[in-house]
Structure formats: structure tokens, C-alpha cells
PDB file of C-alpha atoms in Angstrom:
ATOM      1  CA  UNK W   1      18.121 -27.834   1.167  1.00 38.00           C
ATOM      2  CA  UNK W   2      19.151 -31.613   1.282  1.00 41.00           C
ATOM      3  CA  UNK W   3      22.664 -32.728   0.021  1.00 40.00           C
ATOM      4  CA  UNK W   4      20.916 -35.616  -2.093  1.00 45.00           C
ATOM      5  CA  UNK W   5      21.545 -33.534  -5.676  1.00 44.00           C
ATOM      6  CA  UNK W   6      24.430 -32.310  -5.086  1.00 41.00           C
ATOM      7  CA  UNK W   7      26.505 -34.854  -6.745  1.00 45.00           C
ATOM      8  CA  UNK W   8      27.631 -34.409 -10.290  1.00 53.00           C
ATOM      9  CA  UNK W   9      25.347 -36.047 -12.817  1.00 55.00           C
ATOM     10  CA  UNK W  10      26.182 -39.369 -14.191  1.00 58.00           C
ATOM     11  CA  UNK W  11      28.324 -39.256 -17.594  1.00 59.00           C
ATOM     12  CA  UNK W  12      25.432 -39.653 -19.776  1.00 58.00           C
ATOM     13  CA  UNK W  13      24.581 -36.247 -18.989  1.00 60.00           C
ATOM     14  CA  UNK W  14      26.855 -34.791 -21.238  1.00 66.00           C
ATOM     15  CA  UNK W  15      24.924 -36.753 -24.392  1.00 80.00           C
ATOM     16  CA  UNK W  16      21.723 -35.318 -23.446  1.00 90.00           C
ATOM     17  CA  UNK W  17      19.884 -32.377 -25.129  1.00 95.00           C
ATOM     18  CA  UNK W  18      16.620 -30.707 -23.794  1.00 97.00           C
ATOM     19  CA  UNK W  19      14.290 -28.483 -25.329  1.00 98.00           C
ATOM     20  CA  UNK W  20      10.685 -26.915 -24.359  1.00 98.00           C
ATOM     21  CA  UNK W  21       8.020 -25.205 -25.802  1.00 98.00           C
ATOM     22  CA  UNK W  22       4.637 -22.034 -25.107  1.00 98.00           C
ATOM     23  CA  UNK W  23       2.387 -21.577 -26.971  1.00 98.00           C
ATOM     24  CA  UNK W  24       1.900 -18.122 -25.864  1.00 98.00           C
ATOM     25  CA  UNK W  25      -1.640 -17.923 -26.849  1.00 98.00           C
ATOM     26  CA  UNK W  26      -2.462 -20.813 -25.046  1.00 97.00           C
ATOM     27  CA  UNK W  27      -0.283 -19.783 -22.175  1.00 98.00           C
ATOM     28  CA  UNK W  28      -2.200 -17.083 -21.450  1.00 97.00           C
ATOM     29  CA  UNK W  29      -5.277 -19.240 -21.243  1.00 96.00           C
ATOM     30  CA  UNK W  30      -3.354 -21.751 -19.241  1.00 96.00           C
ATOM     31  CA  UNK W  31      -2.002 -19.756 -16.650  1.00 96.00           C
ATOM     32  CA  UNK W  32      -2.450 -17.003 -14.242  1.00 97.00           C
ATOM     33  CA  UNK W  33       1.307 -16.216 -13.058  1.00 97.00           C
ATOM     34  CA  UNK W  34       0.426 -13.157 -11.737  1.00 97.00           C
ATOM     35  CA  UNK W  35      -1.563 -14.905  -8.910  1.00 97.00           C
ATOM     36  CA  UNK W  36      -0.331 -14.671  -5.378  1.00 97.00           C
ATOM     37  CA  UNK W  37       2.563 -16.950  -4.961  1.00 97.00           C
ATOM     38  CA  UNK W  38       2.661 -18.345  -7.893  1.00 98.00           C
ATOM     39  CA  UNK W  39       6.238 -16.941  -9.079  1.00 98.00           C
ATOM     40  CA  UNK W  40       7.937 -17.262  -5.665  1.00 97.00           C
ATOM     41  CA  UNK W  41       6.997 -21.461  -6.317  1.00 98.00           C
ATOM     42  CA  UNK W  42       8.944 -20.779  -9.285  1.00 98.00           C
ATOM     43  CA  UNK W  43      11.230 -18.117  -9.864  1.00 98.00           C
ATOM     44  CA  UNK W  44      14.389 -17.216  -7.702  1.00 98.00           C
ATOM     45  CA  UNK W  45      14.228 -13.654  -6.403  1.00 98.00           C
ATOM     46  CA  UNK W  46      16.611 -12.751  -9.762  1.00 97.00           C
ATOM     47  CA  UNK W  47      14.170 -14.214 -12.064  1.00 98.00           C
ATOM     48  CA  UNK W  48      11.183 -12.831 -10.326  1.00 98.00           C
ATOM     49  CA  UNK W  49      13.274  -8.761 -11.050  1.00 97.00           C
ATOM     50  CA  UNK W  50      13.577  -9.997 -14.689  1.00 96.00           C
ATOM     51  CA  UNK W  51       9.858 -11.291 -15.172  1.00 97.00           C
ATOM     52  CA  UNK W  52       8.771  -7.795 -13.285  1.00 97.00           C
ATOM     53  CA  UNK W  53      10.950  -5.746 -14.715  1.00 96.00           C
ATOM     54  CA  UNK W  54      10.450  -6.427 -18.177  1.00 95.00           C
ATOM     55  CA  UNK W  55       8.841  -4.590 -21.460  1.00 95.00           C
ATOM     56  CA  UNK W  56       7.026  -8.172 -22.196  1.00 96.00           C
ATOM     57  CA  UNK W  57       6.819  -9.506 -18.516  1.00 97.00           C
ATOM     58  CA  UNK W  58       4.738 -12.680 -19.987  1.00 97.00           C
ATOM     59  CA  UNK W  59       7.312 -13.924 -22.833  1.00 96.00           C
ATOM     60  CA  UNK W  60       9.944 -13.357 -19.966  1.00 96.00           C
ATOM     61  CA  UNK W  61       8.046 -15.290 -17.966  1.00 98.00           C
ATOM     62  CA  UNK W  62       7.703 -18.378 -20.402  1.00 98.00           C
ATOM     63  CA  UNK W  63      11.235 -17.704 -21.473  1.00 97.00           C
ATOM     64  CA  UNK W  64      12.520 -18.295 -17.990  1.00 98.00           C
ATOM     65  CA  UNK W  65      10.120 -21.321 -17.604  1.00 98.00           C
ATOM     66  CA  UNK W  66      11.508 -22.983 -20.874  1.00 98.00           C
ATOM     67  CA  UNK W  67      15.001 -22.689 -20.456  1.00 98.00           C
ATOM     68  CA  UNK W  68      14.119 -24.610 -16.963  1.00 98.00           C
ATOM     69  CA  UNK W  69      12.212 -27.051 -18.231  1.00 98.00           C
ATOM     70  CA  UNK W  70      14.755 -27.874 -21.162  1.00 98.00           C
ATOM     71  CA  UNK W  71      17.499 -28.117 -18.699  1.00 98.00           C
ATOM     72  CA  UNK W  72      14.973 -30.286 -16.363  1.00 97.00           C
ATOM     73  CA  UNK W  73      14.854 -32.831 -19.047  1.00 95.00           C
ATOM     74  CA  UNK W  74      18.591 -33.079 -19.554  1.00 95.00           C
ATOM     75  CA  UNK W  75      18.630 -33.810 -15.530  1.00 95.00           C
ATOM     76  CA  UNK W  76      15.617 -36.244 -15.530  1.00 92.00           C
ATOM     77  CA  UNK W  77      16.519 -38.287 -18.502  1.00 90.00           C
ATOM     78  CA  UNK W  78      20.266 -38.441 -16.675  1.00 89.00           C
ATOM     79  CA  UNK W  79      19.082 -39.929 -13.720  1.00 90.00           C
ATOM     80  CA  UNK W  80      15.815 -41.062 -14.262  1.00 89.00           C
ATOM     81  CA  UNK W  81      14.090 -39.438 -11.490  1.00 92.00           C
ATOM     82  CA  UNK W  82      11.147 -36.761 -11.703  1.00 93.00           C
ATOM     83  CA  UNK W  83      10.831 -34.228  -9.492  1.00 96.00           C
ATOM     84  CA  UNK W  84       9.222 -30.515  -9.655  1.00 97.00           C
ATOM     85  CA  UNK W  85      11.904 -28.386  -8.438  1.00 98.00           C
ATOM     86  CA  UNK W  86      11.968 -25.286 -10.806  1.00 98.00           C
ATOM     87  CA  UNK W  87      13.476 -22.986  -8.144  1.00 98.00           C
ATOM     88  CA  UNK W  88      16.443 -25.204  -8.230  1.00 98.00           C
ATOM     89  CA  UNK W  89      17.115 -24.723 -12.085  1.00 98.00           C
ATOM     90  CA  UNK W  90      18.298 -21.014 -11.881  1.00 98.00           C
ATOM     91  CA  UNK W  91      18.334 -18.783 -14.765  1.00 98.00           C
ATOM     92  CA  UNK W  92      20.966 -15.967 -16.576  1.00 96.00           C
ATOM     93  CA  UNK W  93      20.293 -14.252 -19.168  1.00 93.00           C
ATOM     94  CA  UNK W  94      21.838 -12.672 -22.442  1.00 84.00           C
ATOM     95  CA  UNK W  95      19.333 -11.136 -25.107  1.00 69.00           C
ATOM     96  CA  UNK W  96      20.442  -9.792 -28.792  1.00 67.00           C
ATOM     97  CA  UNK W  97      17.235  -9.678 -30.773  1.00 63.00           C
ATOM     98  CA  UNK W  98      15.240 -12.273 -31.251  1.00 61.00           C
ATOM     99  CA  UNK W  99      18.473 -14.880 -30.541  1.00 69.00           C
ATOM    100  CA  UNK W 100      18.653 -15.139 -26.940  1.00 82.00           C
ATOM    101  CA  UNK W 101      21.100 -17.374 -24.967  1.00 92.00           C
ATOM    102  CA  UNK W 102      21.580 -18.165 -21.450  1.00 95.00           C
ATOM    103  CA  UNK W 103      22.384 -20.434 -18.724  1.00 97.00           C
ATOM    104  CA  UNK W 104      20.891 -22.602 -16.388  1.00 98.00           C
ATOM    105  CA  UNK W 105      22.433 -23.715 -13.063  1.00 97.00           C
ATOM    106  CA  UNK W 106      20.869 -26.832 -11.095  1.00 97.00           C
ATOM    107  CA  UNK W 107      23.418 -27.672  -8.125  1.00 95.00           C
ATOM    108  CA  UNK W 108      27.061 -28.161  -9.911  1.00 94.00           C
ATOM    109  CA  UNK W 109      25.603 -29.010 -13.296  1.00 95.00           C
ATOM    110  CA  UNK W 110      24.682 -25.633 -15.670  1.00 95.00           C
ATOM    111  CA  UNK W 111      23.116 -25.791 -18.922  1.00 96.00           C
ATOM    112  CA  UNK W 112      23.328 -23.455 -22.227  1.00 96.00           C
ATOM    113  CA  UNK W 113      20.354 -22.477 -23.520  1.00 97.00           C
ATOM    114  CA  UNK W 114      19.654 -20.792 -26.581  1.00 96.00           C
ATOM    115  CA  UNK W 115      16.036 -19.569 -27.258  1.00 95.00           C
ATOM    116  CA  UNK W 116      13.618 -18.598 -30.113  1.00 94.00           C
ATOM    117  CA  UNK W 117      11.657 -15.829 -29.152  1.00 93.00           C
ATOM    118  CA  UNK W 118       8.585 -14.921 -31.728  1.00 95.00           C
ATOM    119  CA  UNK W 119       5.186 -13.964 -30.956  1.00 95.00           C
ATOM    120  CA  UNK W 120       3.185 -16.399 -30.895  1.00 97.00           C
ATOM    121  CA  UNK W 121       5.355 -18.806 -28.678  1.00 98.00           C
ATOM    122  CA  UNK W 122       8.935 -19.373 -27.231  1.00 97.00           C
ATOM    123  CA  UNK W 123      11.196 -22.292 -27.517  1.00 97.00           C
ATOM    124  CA  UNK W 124      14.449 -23.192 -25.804  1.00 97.00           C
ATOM    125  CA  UNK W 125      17.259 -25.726 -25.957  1.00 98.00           C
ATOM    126  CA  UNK W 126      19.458 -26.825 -23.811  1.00 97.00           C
ATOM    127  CA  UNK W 127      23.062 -28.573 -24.267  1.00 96.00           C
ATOM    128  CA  UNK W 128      25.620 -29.179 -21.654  1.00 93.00           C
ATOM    129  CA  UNK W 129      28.288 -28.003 -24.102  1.00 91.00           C
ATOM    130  CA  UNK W 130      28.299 -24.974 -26.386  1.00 91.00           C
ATOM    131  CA  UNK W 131      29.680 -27.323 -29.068  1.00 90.00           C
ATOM    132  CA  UNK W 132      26.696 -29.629 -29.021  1.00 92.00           C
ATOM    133  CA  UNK W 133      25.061 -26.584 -30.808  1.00 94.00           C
ATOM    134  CA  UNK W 134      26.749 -27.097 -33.720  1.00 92.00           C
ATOM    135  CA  UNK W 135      25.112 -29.916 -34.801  1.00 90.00           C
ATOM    136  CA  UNK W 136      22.002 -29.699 -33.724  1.00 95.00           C
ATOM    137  CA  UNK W 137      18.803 -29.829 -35.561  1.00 96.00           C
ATOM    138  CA  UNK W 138      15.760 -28.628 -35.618  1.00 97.00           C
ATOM    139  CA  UNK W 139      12.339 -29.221 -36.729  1.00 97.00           C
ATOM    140  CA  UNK W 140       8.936 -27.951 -36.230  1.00 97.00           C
ATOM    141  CA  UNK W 141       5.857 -30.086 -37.119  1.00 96.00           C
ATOM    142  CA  UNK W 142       2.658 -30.096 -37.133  1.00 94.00           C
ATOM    143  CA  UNK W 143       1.260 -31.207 -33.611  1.00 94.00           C
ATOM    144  CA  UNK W 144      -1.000 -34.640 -33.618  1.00 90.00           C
ATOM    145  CA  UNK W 145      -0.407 -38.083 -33.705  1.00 89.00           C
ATOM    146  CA  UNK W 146       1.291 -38.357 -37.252  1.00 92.00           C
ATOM    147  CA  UNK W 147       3.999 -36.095 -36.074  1.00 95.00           C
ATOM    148  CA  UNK W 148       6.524 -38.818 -36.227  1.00 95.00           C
ATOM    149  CA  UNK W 149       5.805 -39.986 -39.469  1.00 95.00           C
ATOM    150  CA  UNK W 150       6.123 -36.515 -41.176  1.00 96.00           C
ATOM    151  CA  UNK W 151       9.560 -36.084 -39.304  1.00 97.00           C
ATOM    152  CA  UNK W 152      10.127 -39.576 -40.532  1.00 96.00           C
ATOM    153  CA  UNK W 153      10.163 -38.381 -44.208  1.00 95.00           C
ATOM    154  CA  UNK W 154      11.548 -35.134 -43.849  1.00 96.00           C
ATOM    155  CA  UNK W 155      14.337 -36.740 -42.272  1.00 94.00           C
ATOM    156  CA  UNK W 156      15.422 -40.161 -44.086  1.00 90.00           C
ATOM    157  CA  UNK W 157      18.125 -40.637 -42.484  1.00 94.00           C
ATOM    158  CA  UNK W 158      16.574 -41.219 -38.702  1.00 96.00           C
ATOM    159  CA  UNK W 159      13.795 -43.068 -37.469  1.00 96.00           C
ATOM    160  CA  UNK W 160      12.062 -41.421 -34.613  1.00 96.00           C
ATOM    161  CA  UNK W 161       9.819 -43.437 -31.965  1.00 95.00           C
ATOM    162  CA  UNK W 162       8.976 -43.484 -28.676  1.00 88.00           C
ATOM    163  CA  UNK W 163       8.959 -45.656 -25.787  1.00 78.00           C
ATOM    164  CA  UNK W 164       6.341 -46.971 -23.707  1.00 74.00           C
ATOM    165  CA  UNK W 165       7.277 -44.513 -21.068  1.00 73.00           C
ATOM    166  CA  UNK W 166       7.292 -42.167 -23.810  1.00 77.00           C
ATOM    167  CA  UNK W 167      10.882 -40.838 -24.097  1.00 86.00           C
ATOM    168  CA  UNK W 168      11.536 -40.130 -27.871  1.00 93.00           C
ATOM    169  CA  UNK W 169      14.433 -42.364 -29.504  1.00 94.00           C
ATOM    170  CA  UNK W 170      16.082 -41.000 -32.631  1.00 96.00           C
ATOM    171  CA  UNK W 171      17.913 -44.163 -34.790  1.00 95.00           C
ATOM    172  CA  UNK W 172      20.225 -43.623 -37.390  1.00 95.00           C
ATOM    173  CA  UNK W 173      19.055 -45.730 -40.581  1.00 94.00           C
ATOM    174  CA  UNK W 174      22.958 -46.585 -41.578  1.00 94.00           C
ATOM    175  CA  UNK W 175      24.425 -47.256 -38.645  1.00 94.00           C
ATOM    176  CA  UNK W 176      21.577 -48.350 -36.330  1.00 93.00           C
ATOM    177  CA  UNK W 177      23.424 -45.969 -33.567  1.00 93.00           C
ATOM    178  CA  UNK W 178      21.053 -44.034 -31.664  1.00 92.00           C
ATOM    179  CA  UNK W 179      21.409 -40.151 -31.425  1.00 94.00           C
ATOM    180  CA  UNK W 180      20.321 -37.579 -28.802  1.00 94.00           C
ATOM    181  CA  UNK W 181      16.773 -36.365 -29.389  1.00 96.00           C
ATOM    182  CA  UNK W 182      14.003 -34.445 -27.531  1.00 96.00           C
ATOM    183  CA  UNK W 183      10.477 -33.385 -28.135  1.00 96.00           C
ATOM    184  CA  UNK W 184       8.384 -30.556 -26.868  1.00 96.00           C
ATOM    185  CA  UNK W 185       4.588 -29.805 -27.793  1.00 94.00           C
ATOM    186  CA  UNK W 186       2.420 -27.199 -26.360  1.00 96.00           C
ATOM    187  CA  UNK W 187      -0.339 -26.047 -28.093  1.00 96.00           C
ATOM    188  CA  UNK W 188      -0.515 -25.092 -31.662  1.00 97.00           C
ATOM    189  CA  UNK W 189       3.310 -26.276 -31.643  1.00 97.00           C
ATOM    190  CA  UNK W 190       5.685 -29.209 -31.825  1.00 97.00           C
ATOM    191  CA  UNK W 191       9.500 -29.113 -32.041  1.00 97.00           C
ATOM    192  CA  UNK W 192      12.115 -31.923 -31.902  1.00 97.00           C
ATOM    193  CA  UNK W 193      15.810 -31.225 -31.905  1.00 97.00           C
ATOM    194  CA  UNK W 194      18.272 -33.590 -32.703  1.00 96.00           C
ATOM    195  CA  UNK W 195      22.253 -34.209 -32.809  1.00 94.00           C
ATOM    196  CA  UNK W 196      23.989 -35.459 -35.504  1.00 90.00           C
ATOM    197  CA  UNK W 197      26.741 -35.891 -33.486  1.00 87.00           C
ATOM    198  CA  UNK W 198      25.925 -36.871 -29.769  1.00 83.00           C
ATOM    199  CA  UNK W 199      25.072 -40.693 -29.456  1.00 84.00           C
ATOM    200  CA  UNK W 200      23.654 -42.543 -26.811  1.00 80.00           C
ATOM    201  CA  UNK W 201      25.441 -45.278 -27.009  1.00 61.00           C
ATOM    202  CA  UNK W 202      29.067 -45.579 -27.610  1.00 48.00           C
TER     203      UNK W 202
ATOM    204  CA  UNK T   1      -6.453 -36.592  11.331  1.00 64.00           C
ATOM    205  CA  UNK T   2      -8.909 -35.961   8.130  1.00 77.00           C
ATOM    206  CA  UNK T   3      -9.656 -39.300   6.351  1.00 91.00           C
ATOM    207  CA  UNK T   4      -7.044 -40.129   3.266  1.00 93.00           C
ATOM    208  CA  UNK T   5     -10.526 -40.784   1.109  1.00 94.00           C
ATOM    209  CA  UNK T   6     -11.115 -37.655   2.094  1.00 95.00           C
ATOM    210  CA  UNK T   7      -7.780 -35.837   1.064  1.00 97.00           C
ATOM    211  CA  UNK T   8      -8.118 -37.945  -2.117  1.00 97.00           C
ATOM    212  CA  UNK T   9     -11.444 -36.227  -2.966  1.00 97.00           C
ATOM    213  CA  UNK T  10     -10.038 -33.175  -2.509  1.00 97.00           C
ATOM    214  CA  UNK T  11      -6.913 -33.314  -4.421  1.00 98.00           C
ATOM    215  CA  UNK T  12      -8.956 -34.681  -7.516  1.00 98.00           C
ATOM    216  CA  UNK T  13     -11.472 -31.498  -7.018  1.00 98.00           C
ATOM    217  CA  UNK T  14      -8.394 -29.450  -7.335  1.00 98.00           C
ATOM    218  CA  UNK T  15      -6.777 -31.555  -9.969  1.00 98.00           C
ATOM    219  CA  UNK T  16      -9.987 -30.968 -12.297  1.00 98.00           C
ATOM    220  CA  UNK T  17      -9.758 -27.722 -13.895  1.00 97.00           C
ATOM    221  CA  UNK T  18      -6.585 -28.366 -15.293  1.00 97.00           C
ATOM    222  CA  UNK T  19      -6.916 -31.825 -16.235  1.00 97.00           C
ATOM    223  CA  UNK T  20      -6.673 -32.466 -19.950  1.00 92.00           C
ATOM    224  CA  UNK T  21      -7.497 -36.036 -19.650  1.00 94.00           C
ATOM    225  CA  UNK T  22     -10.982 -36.105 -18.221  1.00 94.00           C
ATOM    226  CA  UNK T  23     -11.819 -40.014 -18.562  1.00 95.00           C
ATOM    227  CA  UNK T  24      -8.312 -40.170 -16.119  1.00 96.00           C
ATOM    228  CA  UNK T  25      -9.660 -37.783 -14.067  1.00 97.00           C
ATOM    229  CA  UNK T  26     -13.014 -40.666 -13.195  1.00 96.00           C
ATOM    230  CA  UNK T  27     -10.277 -43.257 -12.689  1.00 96.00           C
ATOM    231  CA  UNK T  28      -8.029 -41.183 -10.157  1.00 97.00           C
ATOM    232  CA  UNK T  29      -6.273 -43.355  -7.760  1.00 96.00           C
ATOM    233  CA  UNK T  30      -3.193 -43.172  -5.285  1.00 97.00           C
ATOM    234  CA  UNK T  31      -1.203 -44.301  -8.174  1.00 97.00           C
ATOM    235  CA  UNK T  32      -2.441 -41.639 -10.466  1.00 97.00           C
ATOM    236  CA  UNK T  33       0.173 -39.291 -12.318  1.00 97.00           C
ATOM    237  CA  UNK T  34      -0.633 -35.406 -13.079  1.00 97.00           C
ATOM    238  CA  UNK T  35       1.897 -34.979 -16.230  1.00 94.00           C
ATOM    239  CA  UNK T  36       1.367 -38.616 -17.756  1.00 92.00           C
ATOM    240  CA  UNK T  37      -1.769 -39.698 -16.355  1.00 95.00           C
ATOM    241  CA  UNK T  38      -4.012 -36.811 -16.277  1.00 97.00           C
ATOM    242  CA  UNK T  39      -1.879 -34.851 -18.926  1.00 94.00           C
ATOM    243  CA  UNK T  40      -1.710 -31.638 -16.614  1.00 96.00           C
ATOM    244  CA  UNK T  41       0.693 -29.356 -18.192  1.00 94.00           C
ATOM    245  CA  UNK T  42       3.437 -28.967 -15.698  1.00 95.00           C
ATOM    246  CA  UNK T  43       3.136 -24.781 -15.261  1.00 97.00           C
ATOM    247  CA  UNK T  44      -0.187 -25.540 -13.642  1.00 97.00           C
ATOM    248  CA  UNK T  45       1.384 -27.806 -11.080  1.00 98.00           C
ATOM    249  CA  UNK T  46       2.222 -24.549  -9.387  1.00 98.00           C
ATOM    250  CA  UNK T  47      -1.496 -24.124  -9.502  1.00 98.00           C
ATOM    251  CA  UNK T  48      -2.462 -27.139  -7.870  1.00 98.00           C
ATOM    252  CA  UNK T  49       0.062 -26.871  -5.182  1.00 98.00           C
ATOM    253  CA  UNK T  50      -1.618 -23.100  -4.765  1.00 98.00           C
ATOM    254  CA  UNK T  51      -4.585 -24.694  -4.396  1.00 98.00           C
ATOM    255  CA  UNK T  52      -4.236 -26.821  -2.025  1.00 98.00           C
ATOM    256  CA  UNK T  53      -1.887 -24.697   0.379  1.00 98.00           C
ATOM    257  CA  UNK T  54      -5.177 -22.745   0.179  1.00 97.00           C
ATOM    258  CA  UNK T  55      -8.188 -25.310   0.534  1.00 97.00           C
ATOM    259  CA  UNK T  56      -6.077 -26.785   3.513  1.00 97.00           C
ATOM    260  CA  UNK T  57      -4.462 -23.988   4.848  1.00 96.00           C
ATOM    261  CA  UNK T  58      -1.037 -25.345   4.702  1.00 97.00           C
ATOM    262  CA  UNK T  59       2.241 -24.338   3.471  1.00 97.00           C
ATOM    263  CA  UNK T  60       3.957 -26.496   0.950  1.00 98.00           C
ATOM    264  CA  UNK T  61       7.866 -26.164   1.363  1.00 97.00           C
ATOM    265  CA  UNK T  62       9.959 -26.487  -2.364  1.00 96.00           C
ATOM    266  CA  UNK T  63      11.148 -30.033  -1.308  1.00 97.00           C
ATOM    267  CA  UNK T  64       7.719 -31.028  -0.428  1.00 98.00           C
ATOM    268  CA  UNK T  65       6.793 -29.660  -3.986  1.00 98.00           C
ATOM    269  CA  UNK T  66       9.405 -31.652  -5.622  1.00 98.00           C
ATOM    270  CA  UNK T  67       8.112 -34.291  -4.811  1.00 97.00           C
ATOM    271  CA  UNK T  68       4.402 -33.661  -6.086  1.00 98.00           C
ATOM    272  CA  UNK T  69       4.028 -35.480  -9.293  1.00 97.00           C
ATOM    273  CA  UNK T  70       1.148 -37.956  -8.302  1.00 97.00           C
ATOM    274  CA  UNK T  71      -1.719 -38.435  -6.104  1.00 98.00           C
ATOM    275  CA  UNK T  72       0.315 -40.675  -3.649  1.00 98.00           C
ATOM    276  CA  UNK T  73       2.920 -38.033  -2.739  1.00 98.00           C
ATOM    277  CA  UNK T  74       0.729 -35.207  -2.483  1.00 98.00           C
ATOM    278  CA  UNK T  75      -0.979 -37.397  -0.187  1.00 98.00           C
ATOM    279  CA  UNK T  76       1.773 -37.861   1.933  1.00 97.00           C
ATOM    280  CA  UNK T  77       2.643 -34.402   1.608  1.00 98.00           C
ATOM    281  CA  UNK T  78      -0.309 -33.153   2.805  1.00 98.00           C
ATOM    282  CA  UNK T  79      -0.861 -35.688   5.854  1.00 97.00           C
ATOM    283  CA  UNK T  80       2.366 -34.559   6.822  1.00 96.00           C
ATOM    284  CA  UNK T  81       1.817 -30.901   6.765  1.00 96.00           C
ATOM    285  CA  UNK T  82      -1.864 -31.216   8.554  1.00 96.00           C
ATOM    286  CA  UNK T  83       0.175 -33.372  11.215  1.00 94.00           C
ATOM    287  CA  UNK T  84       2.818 -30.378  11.812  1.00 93.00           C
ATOM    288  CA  UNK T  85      -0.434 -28.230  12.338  1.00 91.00           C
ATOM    289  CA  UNK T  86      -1.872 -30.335  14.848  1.00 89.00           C
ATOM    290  CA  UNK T  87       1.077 -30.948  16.893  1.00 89.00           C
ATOM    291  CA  UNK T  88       1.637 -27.328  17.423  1.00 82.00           C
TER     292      UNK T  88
END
């Protein structure tokens, strides 16, 4: 494995909040995990026991995947750089119910995740401090292109758009500042979480 | 060595079934994105990479995957691999 990640993420990182979606009906259209080699391309050995192991091996599956991919976006929108490493975004796992929370390792950076577990799809967020959950919101809308304008009036206080490259940018009406947002749709589902507290911009 | 036009032809074959944005799809070029461009949801990347390990008979390393996101690199990616092949 090259050294090239192994530096600590730039300071911005710890203003950035992640989250991603299944639709698990659609996942199981989608996707045929249990084909050969696909979950050594993305699962550490660990992962692959938990997936395998499990009374629900799909929603373990998509829960693992999610709390990657929300951690991914925390890393990609801190250094601007896409790349499809999941095996490097390594997963641990506490389950109570429904509520689920874990972590998420990439090189010297880790995650917390918390996840939503229901059964028609799974969504996870991911903060790089457990006290950016405290003021965190979250929203589900209705997928399609007048998703912003419904969170728009749900939420008067922020503005959400996007830009061209089609990162999501949350503005506070008041004060202009703007706060740490993400988006994640997939399927029959749409969430964006927000912080009322973590601004871009200082 | 196999022609890049080729390679191109082949990656868009595999691209296909799980390309949401079909109109993209007739406009592939080197250039081309999976996620943004084509609108390939990023658990079938896997797929793709599958796919190809498969139609060329190569084996695509995790950093060689990493880099995957468009056609250009998985051009690259796959020149590089069929030139490992030949060499031994």
C-alpha cells in the first residue's frame, strides 16, 4: 500500500459531515454481492465475517457499504480527490436495536457513524466528532428535482443549492455563513443532514 | 498490444448494463465519468471492475481500482495490466 494517504487530513476535515443512503429494494435489483469476488473488492476479511455471519446478511451488507461511503465523502470533500478505495475505509460495529453506531477507520483519520436501520432502506452519517451529533439535522424528502425547494420551505432558515460540480451548499439566511451539509439519494429515498453548528467558513 | 479503440469498446460494453444515463453512454469518450457522467451508482463499480478482470483475464489490484472512476484510467489500468501479461 503506498504512503500517499497516510498523512492526516487537512483541518477542514473536522467541519465535514457525510451521510449515504439504500434503497434496499432497489439494492437488491442493483446488485449481486454474492457474486464471486465481489466482497473481497470491498469488504476487509472482518467485514466479510459480519456480512456472512449475519441474521440479515444483505442490510449488513448495505450497512457496511454506507457507513463507508459516508465517511468517503467526509475524505473526498477534504481533499478534493476521488478515488474508489472501499477496502481502505474499515468498519466496527455496535448494534442496539434499530440505533446502530460505529466507526470507520481510513489511514489515521476514523469516522463515527450512526445508522438508521428500517426495512425498506439504510442510512448512515458520519461526523469526525461525537459532538457534531448533537446538532445535526435531518431530513428526508421526496426524491426529484424539486427536492431543494421543499427543504427550502421546511427549513427557512437555510438555503440549500448546489454547485456546478454538484456538492450541496447549505447558507444560513441571517448570517450568510455557510454550514456543513450533505445529500444522499438512492432510489425511492433522499436525505440531507445538516449542522447547525459546524461552518465552513470561519 | 490490443488497440485503445478497442479497449474503449469494450469498457463501454461493460459499462452498459449499469448505466443510468443512456444518451452518455452514445457519447462515451476517454474523458467520460462513471458516477457523474454516466450516473453508475458506485456499488456497481465493483461490478464493472469484475467484469473486466473477467472479459480480459486480468487482475485488478485495490490501488489500480482506486483509481477507476473514468474511462481514461481504466484505460490505463488495463493497458498496464495486459502489458504485465505479456512481458511474462
Amino acid at each position: 500500500m503506498s504512503n500517499q494517504h497516510s498523512t492526516s487530513l487537512k483541518p477542514n476535515l473536522l467541519k465535514l459531515i457525510g451521510n449515504d443512503l439504500v434503497d434496499l429494494r432497489l439494492a437488491a435489483i442493483e446488485s449481486n454481492w454474492r457474486r464471486k469476488g465481489y466482497l473481497n473488492k470491498i469488504c476487509t476479511p472482518e467485514e466479510q465475517k459480519l456480512v456472512l455471519e449475519a441474521a440479515m446478511p444483505d442490510e449488513m451488507l448495505w450497512l457496511i457499504w454506507t457507513m463507508k461511503e459516508a465517511a468517503c465523502k467526509i475524505v473526498q470533500r477534504s481533499t478534493g480527490i476521488r478515488k474508489y478505495e472501499p477496502l481502505n475505509f474499515c468498519c466496527t460495529l455496535n448494534t442496539q436495536g434499530i440505533e446502530i453506531s460505529g466507526m470507520v477507520s481510513y489511514f489515521k483519520d476514523s469516522f463515527l457513524i450512526r445508522s438508521e436501520l428500517q426495512s425498506t432502506f439504510i442510512h448512515s452519517v458520519a461526523v469526525s466528532d461525537i459532538k457534531d451529533f448533537d446538532q445535526l439535522h435531518l431530513q428526508y424528502l421526496k426524491p426529484g428535482i424539486a427536492y431543494k425547494a421543499e427543504f427550502n420551505t421546511i427549513t427557512e432558515l437555510y438555503q440549500l443549492a448546489g454547485t456546478p460540480s454538484g456538492i450541496p451548499e447549505l447558507t444560513h439566511q441571517i448570517t450568510g455563513q455557510k454550514h456543513a451539509v450533505s445529500v444522499s439519494h438512492h432510489g425511492d429515498y433522499l436525505a440531507v443532514i445538516y449542522s447547525d453548528s459546524l461552518l465552513l467558513t470561519d | 498490444m490490443m488497440d485503445r479503440e478497442v479497449i474503449i469498446s469494450a469498457i463501454k460494453e461493460v459499462a452498459a448494463p449499469y448505466t443510468q444515463d443512456k444518451e452518455a453512454l452514445d457519447q462515451l469518450s476517454e474523458t467520460t465519468s462513471f458516477i457523474t457522467d454516466l450516473k453508475i451508482n458506485s456499488a456497481n463499480l465493483v461490478d464493472i471492475v469484475l467484469d473486466l478482470e473477467e472479459k480480459f483475464g486480468i487482475e485488478i489490484d485495490n490501488d489500480s481500482m482506486a483509481k477507476m472512476l473514468d474511462v481514461k484510467s481504466t484505460l490505463d489500468v488495463i493497458e498496464a495490466k495486459l502489458a504485465e501479461i505479456d512481458r511474462q
